[in-house]
Amino acid sequence: MEFDDPLPPPDHRSSLLTVMLTLIGGSLFLVILFITCGGFIIPIGAIVAGVAVIGVIHYLLWGHSLSEAVADEREQHEATDPMADDDWPEERFSSRRL
């Protein structure tokens, strides 16, 4: 197979199988965790979900606007950085080679 050959189309059947097995395994893990902890996992899950919601709100309020505010400075730094060598051929990092 040459590097210029197009990749075969993705196999959606294997992707669906991976997702389904992950969901079944994760559900089984949660049921076992619920049984062993005697239901105490629900408040812990609520706390974890609350922290995740606070993190998303924090990103929406500060992180996204800060990323946009420093975008010009980041582009200028990337343009003047001698170590940022983007002239490498793409096939060196291609997953098709592995």
JSON list of N, CA, C and O in Angstrom, two decimals, residues 35-83:
[
{"chain": "A", "resi": 35, "resn": "ILE", "atom": "N", "xyz": [-24.38, -1.46, 44.05]},
{"chain": "A", "resi": 35, "resn": "ILE", "atom": "CA", "xyz": [-24.69, -2.54, 44.99]},
{"chain": "A", "resi": 35, "resn": "ILE", "atom": "C", "xyz": [-23.67, -2.57, 46.12]},
{"chain": "A", "resi": 35, "resn": "ILE", "atom": "O", "xyz": [-24.03, -2.70, 47.30]},
{"chain": "A", "resi": 36, "resn": "THR", "atom": "N", "xyz": [-22.39, -2.45, 45.80]},
{"chain": "A", "resi": 36, "resn": "THR", "atom": "CA", "xyz": [-21.36, -2.55, 46.84]},
{"chain": "A", "resi": 36, "resn": "THR", "atom": "C", "xyz": [-21.35, -1.34, 47.77]},
{"chain": "A", "resi": 36, "resn": "THR", "atom": "O", "xyz": [-21.01, -1.46, 48.95]},
{"chain": "A", "resi": 37, "resn": "CYS", "atom": "N", "xyz": [-21.71, -0.17, 47.28]},
{"chain": "A", "resi": 37, "resn": "CYS", "atom": "CA", "xyz": [-21.69, 1.03, 48.12]},
{"chain": "A", "resi": 37, "resn": "CYS", "atom": "C", "xyz": [-23.03, 1.27, 48.82]},
{"chain": "A", "resi": 37, "resn": "CYS", "atom": "O", "xyz": [-23.15, 2.21, 49.60]},
{"chain": "A", "resi": 38, "resn": "GLY", "atom": "N", "xyz": [-24.02, 0.47, 48.52]},
{"chain": "A", "resi": 38, "resn": "GLY", "atom": "CA", "xyz": [-25.31, 0.62, 49.18]},
{"chain": "A", "resi": 38, "resn": "GLY", "atom": "C", "xyz": [-26.03, 1.90, 48.82]},
{"chain": "A", "resi": 38, "resn": "GLY", "atom": "O", "xyz": [-26.73, 2.48, 49.64]},
{"chain": "A", "resi": 39, "resn": "GLY", "atom": "N", "xyz": [-25.87, 2.39, 47.62]},
{"chain": "A", "resi": 39, "resn": "GLY", "atom": "CA", "xyz": [-26.57, 3.60, 47.19]},
{"chain": "A", "resi": 39, "resn": "GLY", "atom": "C", "xyz": [-25.82, 4.87, 47.51]},
{"chain": "A", "resi": 39, "resn": "GLY", "atom": "O", "xyz": [-26.28, 5.96, 47.16]},
{"chain": "A", "resi": 40, "resn": "PHE", "atom": "N", "xyz": [-24.70, 4.78, 48.19]},
{"chain": "A", "resi": 40, "resn": "PHE", "atom": "CA", "xyz": [-23.93, 5.98, 48.53]},
{"chain": "A", "resi": 40, "resn": "PHE", "atom": "C", "xyz": [-23.28, 6.61, 47.30]},
{"chain": "A", "resi": 40, "resn": "PHE", "atom": "O", "xyz": [-22.85, 7.76, 47.35]},
{"chain": "A", "resi": 41, "resn": "ILE", "atom": "N", "xyz": [-23.24, 5.88, 46.20]},
{"chain": "A", "resi": 41, "resn": "ILE", "atom": "CA", "xyz": [-22.60, 6.39, 44.98]},
{"chain": "A", "resi": 41, "resn": "ILE", "atom": "C", "xyz": [-23.42, 7.52, 44.33]},
{"chain": "A", "resi": 41, "resn": "ILE", "atom": "O", "xyz": [-22.87, 8.34, 43.60]},
{"chain": "A", "resi": 42, "resn": "ILE", "atom": "N", "xyz": [-24.71, 7.59, 44.62]},
{"chain": "A", "resi": 42, "resn": "ILE", "atom": "CA", "xyz": [-25.55, 8.62, 44.00]},
{"chain": "A", "resi": 42, "resn": "ILE", "atom": "C", "xyz": [-25.14, 10.03, 44.47]},
{"chain": "A", "resi": 42, "resn": "ILE", "atom": "O", "xyz": [-24.96, 10.92, 43.64]},
{"chain": "A", "resi": 43, "resn": "PRO", "atom": "N", "xyz": [-24.98, 10.28, 45.77]},
{"chain": "A", "resi": 43, "resn": "PRO", "atom": "CA", "xyz": [-24.50, 11.62, 46.16]},
{"chain": "A", "resi": 43, "resn": "PRO", "atom": "C", "xyz": [-23.10, 11.93, 45.63]},
{"chain": "A", "resi": 43, "resn": "PRO", "atom": "O", "xyz": [-22.81, 13.07, 45.27]},
{"chain": "A", "resi": 44, "resn": "ILE", "atom": "N", "xyz": [-22.25, 10.92, 45.58]},
{"chain": "A", "resi": 44, "resn": "ILE", "atom": "CA", "xyz": [-20.90, 11.13, 45.05]},
{"chain": "A", "resi": 44, "resn": "ILE", "atom": "C", "xyz": [-20.99, 11.50, 43.56]},
{"chain": "A", "resi": 44, "resn": "ILE", "atom": "O", "xyz": [-20.30, 12.41, 43.09]},
{"chain": "A", "resi": 45, "resn": "GLY", "atom": "N", "xyz": [-21.83, 10.80, 42.83]},
{"chain": "A", "resi": 45, "resn": "GLY", "atom": "CA", "xyz": [-22.03, 11.12, 41.40]},
{"chain": "A", "resi": 45, "resn": "GLY", "atom": "C", "xyz": [-22.60, 12.52, 41.21]},
{"chain": "A", "resi": 45, "resn": "GLY", "atom": "O", "xyz": [-22.23, 13.23, 40.27]},
{"chain": "A", "resi": 46, "resn": "ALA", "atom": "N", "xyz": [-23.50, 12.93, 42.11]},
{"chain": "A", "resi": 46, "resn": "ALA", "atom": "CA", "xyz": [-24.06, 14.29, 42.02]},
{"chain": "A", "resi": 46, "resn": "ALA", "atom": "C", "xyz": [-22.99, 15.34, 42.26]},
{"chain": "A", "resi": 46, "resn": "ALA", "atom": "O", "xyz": [-22.96, 16.38, 41.60]},
{"chain": "A", "resi": 47, "resn": "ILE", "atom": "N", "xyz": [-22.10, 15.07, 43.20]},
{"chain": "A", "resi": 47, "resn": "ILE", "atom": "CA", "xyz": [-21.01, 16.01, 43.47]},
{"chain": "A", "resi": 47, "resn": "ILE", "atom": "C", "xyz": [-20.07, 16.10, 42.27]},
{"chain": "A", "resi": 47, "resn": "ILE", "atom": "O", "xyz": [-19.68, 17.21, 41.85]},
{"chain": "A", "resi": 48, "resn": "VAL", "atom": "N", "xyz": [-19.73, 14.97, 41.69]},
{"chain": "A", "resi": 48, "resn": "VAL", "atom": "CA", "xyz": [-18.85, 14.96, 40.51]},
{"chain": "A", "resi": 48, "resn": "VAL", "atom": "C", "xyz": [-19.51, 15.69, 39.35]},
{"chain": "A", "resi": 48, "resn": "VAL", "atom": "O", "xyz": [-18.88, 16.48, 38.63]},
{"chain": "A", "resi": 49, "resn": "ALA", "atom": "N", "xyz": [-20.81, 15.44, 39.14]},
{"chain": "A", "resi": 49, "resn": "ALA", "atom": "CA", "xyz": [-21.54, 16.13, 38.06]},
{"chain": "A", "resi": 49, "resn": "ALA", "atom": "C", "xyz": [-21.59, 17.63, 38.32]},
{"chain": "A", "resi": 49, "resn": "ALA", "atom": "O", "xyz": [-21.45, 18.44, 37.40]},
{"chain": "A", "resi": 50, "resn": "GLY", "atom": "N", "xyz": [-21.77, 18.03, 39.58]},
{"chain": "A", "resi": 50, "resn": "GLY", "atom": "CA", "xyz": [-21.79, 19.45, 39.92]},
{"chain": "A", "resi": 50, "resn": "GLY", "atom": "C", "xyz": [-20.46, 20.13, 39.63]},
{"chain": "A", "resi": 50, "resn": "GLY", "atom": "O", "xyz": [-20.41, 21.24, 39.11]},
{"chain": "A", "resi": 51, "resn": "VAL", "atom": "N", "xyz": [-19.36, 19.46, 39.99]},
{"chain": "A", "resi": 51, "resn": "VAL", "atom": "CA", "xyz": [-18.04, 20.01, 39.70]},
{"chain": "A", "resi": 51, "resn": "VAL", "atom": "C", "xyz": [-17.83, 20.12, 38.19]},
{"chain": "A", "resi": 51, "resn": "VAL", "atom": "O", "xyz": [-17.26, 21.11, 37.70]},
{"chain": "A", "resi": 52, "resn": "ALA", "atom": "N", "xyz": [-18.31, 19.14, 37.44]},
{"chain": "A", "resi": 52, "resn": "ALA", "atom": "CA", "xyz": [-18.18, 19.19, 35.98]},
{"chain": "A", "resi": 52, "resn": "ALA", "atom": "C", "xyz": [-18.98, 20.34, 35.40]},
{"chain": "A", "resi": 52, "resn": "ALA", "atom": "O", "xyz": [-18.51, 21.05, 34.49]},
{"chain": "A", "resi": 53, "resn": "VAL", "atom": "N", "xyz": [-20.17, 20.57, 35.91]},
{"chain": "A", "resi": 53, "resn": "VAL", "atom": "CA", "xyz": [-20.99, 21.70, 35.44]},
{"chain": "A", "resi": 53, "resn": "VAL", "atom": "C", "xyz": [-20.32, 23.03, 35.75]},
{"chain": "A", "resi": 53, "resn": "VAL", "atom": "O", "xyz": [-20.29, 23.94, 34.92]},
{"chain": "A", "resi": 54, "resn": "ILE", "atom": "N", "xyz": [-19.75, 23.15, 36.94]},
{"chain": "A", "resi": 54, "resn": "ILE", "atom": "CA", "xyz": [-19.04, 24.38, 37.30]},
{"chain": "A", "resi": 54, "resn": "ILE", "atom": "C", "xyz": [-17.83, 24.57, 36.37]},
{"chain": "A", "resi": 54, "resn": "ILE", "atom": "O", "xyz": [-17.55, 25.70, 35.94]},
{"chain": "A", "resi": 55, "resn": "GLY", "atom": "N", "xyz": [-17.14, 23.49, 36.03]},
{"chain": "A", "resi": 55, "resn": "GLY", "atom": "CA", "xyz": [-16.02, 23.60, 35.10]},
{"chain": "A", "resi": 55, "resn": "GLY", "atom": "C", "xyz": [-16.44, 24.06, 33.72]},
{"chain": "A", "resi": 55, "resn": "GLY", "atom": "O", "xyz": [-15.77, 24.88, 33.09]},
{"chain": "A", "resi": 56, "resn": "VAL", "atom": "N", "xyz": [-17.56, 23.55, 33.23]},
{"chain": "A", "resi": 56, "resn": "VAL", "atom": "CA", "xyz": [-18.06, 23.97, 31.91]},
{"chain": "A", "resi": 56, "resn": "VAL", "atom": "C", "xyz": [-18.46, 25.43, 31.94]},
{"chain": "A", "resi": 56, "resn": "VAL", "atom": "O", "xyz": [-18.15, 26.20, 31.02]},
{"chain": "A", "resi": 57, "resn": "ILE", "atom": "N", "xyz": [-19.16, 25.84, 33.00]},
{"chain": "A", "resi": 57, "resn": "ILE", "atom": "CA", "xyz": [-19.55, 27.25, 33.11]},
{"chain": "A", "resi": 57, "resn": "ILE", "atom": "C", "xyz": [-18.31, 28.15, 33.20]},
{"chain": "A", "resi": 57, "resn": "ILE", "atom": "O", "xyz": [-18.26, 29.21, 32.57]},
{"chain": "A", "resi": 58, "resn": "HIS", "atom": "N", "xyz": [-17.31, 27.72, 33.93]},
{"chain": "A", "resi": 58, "resn": "HIS", "atom": "CA", "xyz": [-16.07, 28.50, 34.05]},
{"chain": "A", "resi": 58, "resn": "HIS", "atom": "C", "xyz": [-15.41, 28.65, 32.68]},
{"chain": "A", "resi": 58, "resn": "HIS", "atom": "O", "xyz": [-14.94, 29.74, 32.32]},
{"chain": "A", "resi": 59, "resn": "TYR", "atom": "N", "xyz": [-15.37, 27.57, 31.92]},
{"chain": "A", "resi": 59, "resn": "TYR", "atom": "CA", "xyz": [-14.77, 27.66, 30.58]},
{"chain": "A", "resi": 59, "resn": "TYR", "atom": "C", "xyz": [-15.57, 28.61, 29.69]},
{"chain": "A", "resi": 59, "resn": "TYR", "atom": "O", "xyz": [-14.99, 29.43, 28.97]},
{"chain": "A", "resi": 60, "resn": "LEU", "atom": "N", "xyz": [-16.89, 28.49, 29.73]},
{"chain": "A", "resi": 60, "resn": "LEU", "atom": "CA", "xyz": [-17.71, 29.35, 28.87]},
{"chain": "A", "resi": 60, "resn": "LEU", "atom": "C", "xyz": [-17.56, 30.83, 29.24]},
{"chain": "A", "resi": 60, "resn": "LEU", "atom": "O", "xyz": [-17.58, 31.70, 28.37]},
{"chain": "A", "resi": 61, "resn": "LEU", "atom": "N", "xyz": [-17.42, 31.13, 30.53]},
{"chain": "A", "resi": 61, "resn": "LEU", "atom": "CA", "xyz": [-17.30, 32.52, 30.95]},
{"chain": "A", "resi": 61, "resn": "LEU", "atom": "C", "xyz": [-15.89, 33.08, 30.75]},
{"chain": "A", "resi": 61, "resn": "LEU", "atom": "O", "xyz": [-15.74, 34.23, 30.32]},
{"chain": "A", "resi": 62, "resn": "TRP", "atom": "N", "xyz": [-14.86, 32.30, 31.04]},
{"chain": "A", "resi": 62, "resn": "TRP", "atom": "CA", "xyz": [-13.51, 32.83, 31.04]},
{"chain": "A", "resi": 62, "resn": "TRP", "atom": "C", "xyz": [-12.60, 32.19, 30.00]},
{"chain": "A", "resi": 62, "resn": "TRP", "atom": "O", "xyz": [-11.86, 32.89, 29.32]},
{"chain": "A", "resi": 63, "resn": "GLY", "atom": "N", "xyz": [-12.59, 30.91, 29.91]},
{"chain": "A", "resi": 63, "resn": "GLY", "atom": "CA", "xyz": [-11.61, 30.22, 29.07]},
{"chain": "A", "resi": 63, "resn": "GLY", "atom": "C", "xyz": [-11.72, 30.54, 27.59]},
{"chain": "A", "resi": 63, "resn": "GLY", "atom": "O", "xyz": [-10.73, 30.82, 26.92]},
{"chain": "A", "resi": 64, "resn": "HIS", "atom": "N", "xyz": [-12.93, 30.50, 27.07]},
{"chain": "A", "resi": 64, "resn": "HIS", "atom": "CA", "xyz": [-13.12, 30.76, 25.64]},
{"chain": "A", "resi": 64, "resn": "HIS", "atom": "C", "xyz": [-12.76, 32.20, 25.28]},
{"chain": "A", "resi": 64, "resn": "HIS", "atom": "O", "xyz": [-12.06, 32.46, 24.30]},
{"chain": "A", "resi": 65, "resn": "SER", "atom": "N", "xyz": [-13.21, 33.15, 26.10]},
{"chain": "A", "resi": 65, "resn": "SER", "atom": "CA", "xyz": [-12.90, 34.56, 25.81]},
{"chain": "A", "resi": 65, "resn": "SER", "atom": "C", "xyz": [-11.41, 34.83, 25.98]},
{"chain": "A", "resi": 65, "resn": "SER", "atom": "O", "xyz": [-10.83, 35.62, 25.22]},
{"chain": "A", "resi": 66, "resn": "LEU", "atom": "N", "xyz": [-10.76, 34.18, 26.94]},
{"chain": "A", "resi": 66, "resn": "LEU", "atom": "CA", "xyz": [-9.32, 34.37, 27.12]},
{"chain": "A", "resi": 66, "resn": "LEU", "atom": "C", "xyz": [-8.55, 33.79, 25.94]},
{"chain": "A", "resi": 66, "resn": "LEU", "atom": "O", "xyz": [-7.58, 34.38, 25.46]},
{"chain": "A", "resi": 67, "resn": "SER", "atom": "N", "xyz": [-8.99, 32.64, 25.42]},
{"chain": "A", "resi": 67, "resn": "SER", "atom": "CA", "xyz": [-8.33, 32.04, 24.25]},
{"chain": "A", "resi": 67, "resn": "SER", "atom": "C", "xyz": [-8.43, 32.96, 23.04]},
{"chain": "A", "resi": 67, "resn": "SER", "atom": "O", "xyz": [-7.47, 33.11, 22.28]},
{"chain": "A", "resi": 68, "resn": "GLU", "atom": "N", "xyz": [-9.59, 33.58, 22.86]},
{"chain": "A", "resi": 68, "resn": "GLU", "atom": "CA", "xyz": [-9.74, 34.51, 21.75]},
{"chain": "A", "resi": 68, "resn": "GLU", "atom": "C", "xyz": [-8.94, 35.78, 21.96]},
{"chain": "A", "resi": 68, "resn": "GLU", "atom": "O", "xyz": [-8.43, 36.38, 21.01]},
{"chain": "A", "resi": 69, "resn": "ALA", "atom": "N", "xyz": [-8.80, 36.22, 23.21]},
{"chain": "A", "resi": 69, "resn": "ALA", "atom": "CA", "xyz": [-8.08, 37.46, 23.50]},
{"chain": "A", "resi": 69, "resn": "ALA", "atom": "C", "xyz": [-6.59, 37.32, 23.22]},
{"chain": "A", "resi": 69, "resn": "ALA", "atom": "O", "xyz": [-5.94, 38.29, 22.83]},
{"chain": "A", "resi": 70, "resn": "VAL", "atom": "N", "xyz": [-6.02, 36.15, 23.41]},
{"chain": "A", "resi": 70, "resn": "VAL", "atom": "CA", "xyz": [-4.59, 35.97, 23.19]},
{"chain": "A", "resi": 70, "resn": "VAL", "atom": "C", "xyz": [-4.29, 35.28, 21.86]},
{"chain": "A", "resi": 70, "resn": "VAL", "atom": "O", "xyz": [-3.15, 34.90, 21.62]},
{"chain": "A", "resi": 71, "resn": "ALA", "atom": "N", "xyz": [-5.27, 35.15, 21.00]},
{"chain": "A", "resi": 71, "resn": "ALA", "atom": "CA", "xyz": [-5.06, 34.45, 19.72]},
{"chain": "A", "resi": 71, "resn": "ALA", "atom": "C", "xyz": [-4.02, 35.16, 18.86]},
{"chain": "A", "resi": 71, "resn": "ALA", "atom": "O", "xyz": [-3.16, 34.51, 18.26]},
{"chain": "A", "resi": 72, "resn": "ASP", "atom": "N", "xyz": [-4.09, 36.50, 18.79]},
{"chain": "A", "resi": 72, "resn": "ASP", "atom": "CA", "xyz": [-3.12, 37.24, 17.98]},
{"chain": "A", "resi": 72, "resn": "ASP", "atom": "C", "xyz": [-1.71, 37.07, 18.54]},
{"chain": "A", "resi": 72, "resn": "ASP", "atom": "O", "xyz": [-0.75, 36.88, 17.78]},
{"chain": "A", "resi": 73, "resn": "GLU", "atom": "N", "xyz": [-1.58, 37.15, 19.85]},
{"chain": "A", "resi": 73, "resn": "GLU", "atom": "CA", "xyz": [-0.27, 36.98, 20.46]},
{"chain": "A", "resi": 73, "resn": "GLU", "atom": "C", "xyz": [0.28, 35.57, 20.22]},
{"chain": "A", "resi": 73, "resn": "GLU", "atom": "O", "xyz": [1.46, 35.39, 19.96]},
{"chain": "A", "resi": 74, "resn": "ARG", "atom": "N", "xyz": [-0.59, 34.57, 20.29]},
{"chain": "A", "resi": 74, "resn": "ARG", "atom": "CA", "xyz": [-0.17, 33.19, 20.06]},
{"chain": "A", "resi": 74, "resn": "ARG", "atom": "C", "xyz": [0.28, 32.99, 18.62]},
{"chain": "A", "resi": 74, "resn": "ARG", "atom": "O", "xyz": [1.30, 32.35, 18.36]},
{"chain": "A", "resi": 75, "resn": "GLU", "atom": "N", "xyz": [-0.45, 33.55, 17.67]},
{"chain": "A", "resi": 75, "resn": "GLU", "atom": "CA", "xyz": [-0.05, 33.45, 16.26]},
{"chain": "A", "resi": 75, "resn": "GLU", "atom": "C", "xyz": [1.27, 34.14, 16.00]},
{"chain": "A", "resi": 75, "resn": "GLU", "atom": "O", "xyz": [2.11, 33.63, 15.25]},
{"chain": "A", "resi": 76, "resn": "GLN", "atom": "N", "xyz": [1.49, 35.28, 16.62]},
{"chain": "A", "resi": 76, "resn": "GLN", "atom": "CA", "xyz": [2.75, 36.00, 16.45]},
{"chain": "A", "resi": 76, "resn": "GLN", "atom": "C", "xyz": [3.90, 35.18, 17.05]},
{"chain": "A", "resi": 76, "resn": "GLN", "atom": "O", "xyz": [4.97, 35.09, 16.46]},
{"chain": "A", "resi": 77, "resn": "HIS", "atom": "N", "xyz": [3.68, 34.56, 18.18]},
{"chain": "A", "resi": 77, "resn": "HIS", "atom": "CA", "xyz": [4.71, 33.74, 18.81]},
{"chain": "A", "resi": 77, "resn": "HIS", "atom": "C", "xyz": [5.03, 32.52, 17.95]},
{"chain": "A", "resi": 77, "resn": "HIS", "atom": "O", "xyz": [6.19, 32.15, 17.80]},
{"chain": "A", "resi": 78, "resn": "GLU", "atom": "N", "xyz": [4.02, 31.90, 17.38]},
{"chain": "A", "resi": 78, "resn": "GLU", "atom": "CA", "xyz": [4.24, 30.73, 16.53]},
{"chain": "A", "resi": 78, "resn": "GLU", "atom": "C", "xyz": [4.98, 31.11, 15.25]},
{"chain": "A", "resi": 78, "resn": "GLU", "atom": "O", "xyz": [5.75, 30.31, 14.72]},
{"chain": "A", "resi": 79, "resn": "ALA", "atom": "N", "xyz": [4.75, 32.33, 14.76]},
{"chain": "A", "resi": 79, "resn": "ALA", "atom": "CA", "xyz": [5.42, 32.77, 13.54]},
{"chain": "A", "resi": 79, "resn": "ALA", "atom": "C", "xyz": [6.90, 33.05, 13.79]},
{"chain": "A", "resi": 79, "resn": "ALA", "atom": "O", "xyz": [7.73, 32.86, 12.89]},
{"chain": "A", "resi": 80, "resn": "THR", "atom": "N", "xyz": [7.25, 33.49, 14.99]},
{"chain": "A", "resi": 80, "resn": "THR", "atom": "CA", "xyz": [8.64, 33.84, 15.27]},
{"chain": "A", "resi": 80, "resn": "THR", "atom": "C", "xyz": [9.39, 32.73, 15.99]},
{"chain": "A", "resi": 80, "resn": "THR", "atom": "O", "xyz": [10.59, 32.86, 16.20]},
{"chain": "A", "resi": 81, "resn": "ASP", "atom": "N", "xyz": [8.73, 31.65, 16.35]},
{"chain": "A", "resi": 81, "resn": "ASP", "atom": "CA", "xyz": [9.37, 30.56, 17.08]},
{"chain": "A", "resi": 81, "resn": "ASP", "atom": "C", "xyz": [10.20, 29.71, 16.12]},
{"chain": "A", "resi": 81, "resn": "ASP", "atom": "O", "xyz": [9.67, 29.09, 15.22]},
{"chain": "A", "resi": 82, "resn": "PRO", "atom": "N", "xyz": [11.53, 29.65, 16.30]},
{"chain": "A", "resi": 82, "resn": "PRO", "atom": "CA", "xyz": [12.36, 28.86, 15.38]},
{"chain": "A", "resi": 82, "resn": "PRO", "atom": "C", "xyz": [12.18, 27.36, 15.57]},
{"chain": "A", "resi": 82, "resn": "PRO", "atom": "O", "xyz": [12.48, 26.58, 14.68]},
{"chain": "A", "resi": 83, "resn": "MET", "atom": "N", "xyz": [11.68, 26.93, 16.71]},
{"chain": "A", "resi": 83, "resn": "MET", "atom": "CA", "xyz": [11.51, 25.51, 16.96]},
{"chain": "A", "resi": 83, "resn": "MET", "atom": "C", "xyz": [10.21, 24.96, 16.36]},
{"chain": "A", "resi": 83, "resn": "MET", "atom": "O", "xyz": [10.02, 23.76, 16.31]}
]
